[in-house]
Tab-separated table of C-alpha atoms in Angstrom:
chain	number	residue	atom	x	y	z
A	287	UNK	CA	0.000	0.000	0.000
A	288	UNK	CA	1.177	3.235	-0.833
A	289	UNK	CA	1.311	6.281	1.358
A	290	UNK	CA	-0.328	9.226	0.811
A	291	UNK	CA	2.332	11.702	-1.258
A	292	UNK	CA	1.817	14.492	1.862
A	293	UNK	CA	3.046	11.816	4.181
A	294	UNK	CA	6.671	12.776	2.445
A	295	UNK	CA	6.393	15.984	3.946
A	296	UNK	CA	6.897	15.090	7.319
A	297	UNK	CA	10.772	13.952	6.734
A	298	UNK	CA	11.697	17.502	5.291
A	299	UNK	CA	10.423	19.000	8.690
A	300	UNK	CA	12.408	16.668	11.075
A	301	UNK	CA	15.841	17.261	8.739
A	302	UNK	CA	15.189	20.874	9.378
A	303	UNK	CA	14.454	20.435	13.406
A	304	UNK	CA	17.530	18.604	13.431
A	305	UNK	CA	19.538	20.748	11.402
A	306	UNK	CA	18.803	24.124	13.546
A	307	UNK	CA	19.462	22.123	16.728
A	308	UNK	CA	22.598	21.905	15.510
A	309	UNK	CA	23.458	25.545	15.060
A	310	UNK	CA	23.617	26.371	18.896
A	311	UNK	CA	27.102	28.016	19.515
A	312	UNK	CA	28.879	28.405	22.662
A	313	UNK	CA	28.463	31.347	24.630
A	314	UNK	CA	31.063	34.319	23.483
A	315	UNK	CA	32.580	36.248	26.324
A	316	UNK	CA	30.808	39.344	26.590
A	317	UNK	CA	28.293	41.194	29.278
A	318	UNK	CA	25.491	39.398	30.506
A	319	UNK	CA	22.513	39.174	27.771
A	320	UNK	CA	19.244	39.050	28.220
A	321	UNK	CA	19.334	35.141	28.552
A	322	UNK	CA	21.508	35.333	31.639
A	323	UNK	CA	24.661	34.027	29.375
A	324	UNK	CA	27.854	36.364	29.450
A	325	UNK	CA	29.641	37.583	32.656
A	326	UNK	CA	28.458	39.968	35.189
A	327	UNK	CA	30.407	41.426	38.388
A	328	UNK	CA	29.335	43.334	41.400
A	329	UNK	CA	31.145	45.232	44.103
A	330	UNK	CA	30.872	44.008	47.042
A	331	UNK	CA	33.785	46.524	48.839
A	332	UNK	CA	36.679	48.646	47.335
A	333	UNK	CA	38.876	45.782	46.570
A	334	UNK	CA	36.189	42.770	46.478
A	335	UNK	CA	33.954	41.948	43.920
A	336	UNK	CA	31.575	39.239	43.024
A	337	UNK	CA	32.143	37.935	39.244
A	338	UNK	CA	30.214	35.153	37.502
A	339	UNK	CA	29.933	33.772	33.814
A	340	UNK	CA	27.383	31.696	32.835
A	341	UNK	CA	27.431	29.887	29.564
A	342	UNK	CA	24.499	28.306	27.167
A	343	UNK	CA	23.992	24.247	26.569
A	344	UNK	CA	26.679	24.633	23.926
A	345	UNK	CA	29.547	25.977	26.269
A	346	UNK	CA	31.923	23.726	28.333
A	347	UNK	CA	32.651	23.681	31.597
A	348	UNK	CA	36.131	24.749	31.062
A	349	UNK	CA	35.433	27.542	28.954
A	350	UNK	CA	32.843	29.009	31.732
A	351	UNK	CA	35.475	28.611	34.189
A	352	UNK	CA	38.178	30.166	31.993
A	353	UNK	CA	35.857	32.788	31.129
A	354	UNK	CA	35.394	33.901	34.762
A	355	UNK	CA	39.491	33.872	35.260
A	356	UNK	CA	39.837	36.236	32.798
A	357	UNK	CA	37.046	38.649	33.580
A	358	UNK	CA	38.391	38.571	37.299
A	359	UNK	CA	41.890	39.555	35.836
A	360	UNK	CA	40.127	42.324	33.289
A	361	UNK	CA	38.480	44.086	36.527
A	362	UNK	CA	41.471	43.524	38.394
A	363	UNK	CA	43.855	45.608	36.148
A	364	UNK	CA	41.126	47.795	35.446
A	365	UNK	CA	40.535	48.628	39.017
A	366	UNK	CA	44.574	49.677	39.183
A	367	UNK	CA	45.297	46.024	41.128
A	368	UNK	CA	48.116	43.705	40.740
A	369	UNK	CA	46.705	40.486	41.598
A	370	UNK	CA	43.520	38.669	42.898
A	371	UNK	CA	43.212	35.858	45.132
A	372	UNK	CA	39.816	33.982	44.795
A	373	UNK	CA	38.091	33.954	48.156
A	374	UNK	CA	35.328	31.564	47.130
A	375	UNK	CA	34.365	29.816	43.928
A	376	UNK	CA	32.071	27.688	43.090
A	377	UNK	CA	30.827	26.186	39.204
A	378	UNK	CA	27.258	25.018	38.776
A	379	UNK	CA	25.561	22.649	36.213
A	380	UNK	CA	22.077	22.936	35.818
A	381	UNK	CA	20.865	19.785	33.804
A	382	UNK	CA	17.591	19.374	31.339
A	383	UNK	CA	16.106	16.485	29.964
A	384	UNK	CA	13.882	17.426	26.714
A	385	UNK	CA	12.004	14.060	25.224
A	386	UNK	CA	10.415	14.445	21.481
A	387	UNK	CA	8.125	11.744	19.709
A	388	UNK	CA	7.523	11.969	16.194
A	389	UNK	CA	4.053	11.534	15.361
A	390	UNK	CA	1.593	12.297	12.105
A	391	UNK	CA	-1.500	11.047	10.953
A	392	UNK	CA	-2.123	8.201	8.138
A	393	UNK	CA	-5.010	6.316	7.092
A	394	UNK	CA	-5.913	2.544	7.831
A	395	UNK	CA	-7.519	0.214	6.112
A	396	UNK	CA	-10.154	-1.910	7.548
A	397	UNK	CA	-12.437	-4.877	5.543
A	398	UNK	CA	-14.503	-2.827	3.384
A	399	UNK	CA	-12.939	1.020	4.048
A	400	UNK	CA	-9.903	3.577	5.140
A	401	UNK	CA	-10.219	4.919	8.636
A	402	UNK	CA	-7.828	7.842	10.099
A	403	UNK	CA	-5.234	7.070	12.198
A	404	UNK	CA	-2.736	7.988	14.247
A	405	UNK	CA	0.801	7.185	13.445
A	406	UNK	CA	3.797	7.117	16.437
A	407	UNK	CA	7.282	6.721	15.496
A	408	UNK	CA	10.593	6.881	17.149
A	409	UNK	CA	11.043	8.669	20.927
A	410	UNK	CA	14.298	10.157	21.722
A	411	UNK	CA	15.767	12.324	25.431
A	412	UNK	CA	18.158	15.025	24.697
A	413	UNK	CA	19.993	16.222	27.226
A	414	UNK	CA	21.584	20.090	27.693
A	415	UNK	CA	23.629	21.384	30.530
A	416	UNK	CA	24.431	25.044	31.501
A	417	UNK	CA	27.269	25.358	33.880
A	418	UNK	CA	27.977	29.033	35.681
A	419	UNK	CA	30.669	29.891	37.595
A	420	UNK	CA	31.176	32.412	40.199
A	421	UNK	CA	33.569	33.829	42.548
A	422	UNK	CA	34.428	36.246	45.376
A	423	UNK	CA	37.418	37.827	44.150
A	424	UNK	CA	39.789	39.653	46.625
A	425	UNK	CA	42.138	42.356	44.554
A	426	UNK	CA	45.458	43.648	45.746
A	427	UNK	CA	48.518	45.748	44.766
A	428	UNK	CA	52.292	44.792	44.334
A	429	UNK	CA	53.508	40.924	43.872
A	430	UNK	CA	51.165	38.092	44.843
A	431	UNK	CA	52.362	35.378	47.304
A	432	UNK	CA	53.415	32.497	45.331
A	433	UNK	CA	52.913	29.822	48.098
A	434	UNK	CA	49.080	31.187	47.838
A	435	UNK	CA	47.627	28.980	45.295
A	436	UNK	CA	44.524	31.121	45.333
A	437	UNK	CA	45.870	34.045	44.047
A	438	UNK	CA	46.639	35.159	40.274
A	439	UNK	CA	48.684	37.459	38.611
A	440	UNK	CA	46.066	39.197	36.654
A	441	UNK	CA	48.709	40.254	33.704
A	442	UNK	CA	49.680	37.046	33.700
A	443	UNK	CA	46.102	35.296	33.207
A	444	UNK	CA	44.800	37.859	30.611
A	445	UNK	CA	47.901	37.292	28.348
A	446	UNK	CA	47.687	33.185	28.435
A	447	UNK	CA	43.829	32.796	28.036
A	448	UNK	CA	43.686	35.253	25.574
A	449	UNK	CA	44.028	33.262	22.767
A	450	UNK	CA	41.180	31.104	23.927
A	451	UNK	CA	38.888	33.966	24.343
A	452	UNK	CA	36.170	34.067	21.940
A	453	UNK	CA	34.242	37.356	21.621
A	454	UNK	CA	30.928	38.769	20.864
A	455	UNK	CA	30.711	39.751	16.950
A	456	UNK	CA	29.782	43.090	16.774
A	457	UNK	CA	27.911	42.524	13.833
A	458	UNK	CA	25.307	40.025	14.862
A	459	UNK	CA	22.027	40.240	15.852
């Protein structure tokens, strides 16, 4: 028995699902957007802030936590500091499940007619994870302690993760 020739439509539309699911990029460093992805910092006293990054489905662990580094070493030297010493920190994952079923209707055939039914094809769980980071970061001037293994030489951490540092094109939406 032969399908119905609309019934062909229904493989065009999964492709495409599955083709934009594919186009999520990782979180660029840049300011918090309206999503919540991007860093964000808040003073807490002259010397202290609180910093965070928090990244999209698409961004690794690694990069979030690499992304926070270097923002606490941006506000640092900004600030006119030397060196930060992280006084907390702390990297979250928040976890989703999302299950789809394909499903579209068909026709049966019984003795003596077609009847409408229901057709239910393949399930499938996909799962996405968001990690944030955030830290207390402590800022001070002159040459760090380097028996402290909380504390970074903020020159030092902007120049080797900024190669890894992907930014926000100016140009996009």
């Amino acid at each position: 028995m032969r399908e119905p020739s609309w019934m062909f439509l229904r493989w065009p539309v999964v492709l495409l699902a599955l083709a934009l699911a594919g186009c999520v990029t990782a979180t660029p460093y840049q300011p918090r957007n309206d999503r919540g992805h991007g860093y964000s910092e808040q003073k807490i006293e002259s010397n202290r802030y609180r910093i965070t990054f928090a990244g999209n489905s698409a961004t690794p662990r690694e990069i979030v936590e690499n992304y926070l580094l270097y923002r606490a070493a941006e506000v640092t030297l900004s600030q006119g500091y030397d060196y930060f010493v992280l006084a907390s920190r702390q990297t979250d994952a928040d976890t989703r499940y999302q299950q789809t079923m394909s499903a579209y209707p068909g026709f049966g055939y019984g003795y003596y007619y077609w009847y409408p039914a229901f057709s239910v094809g393949v399930s499938s769980t996909q799962t996405q994870t968001e990690y944030a980071a955030q830290a207390d970061v402590v800022m001070f001037k002159g040459a760090k302690n380097d028996q402290d293994t909380r504390a970074f030489n903020a020159a030092d951490v902007r120049l080797n993760l900024q190669p890894q540092v992907r930014r926000a094109d100016a140009s996009a939406p």
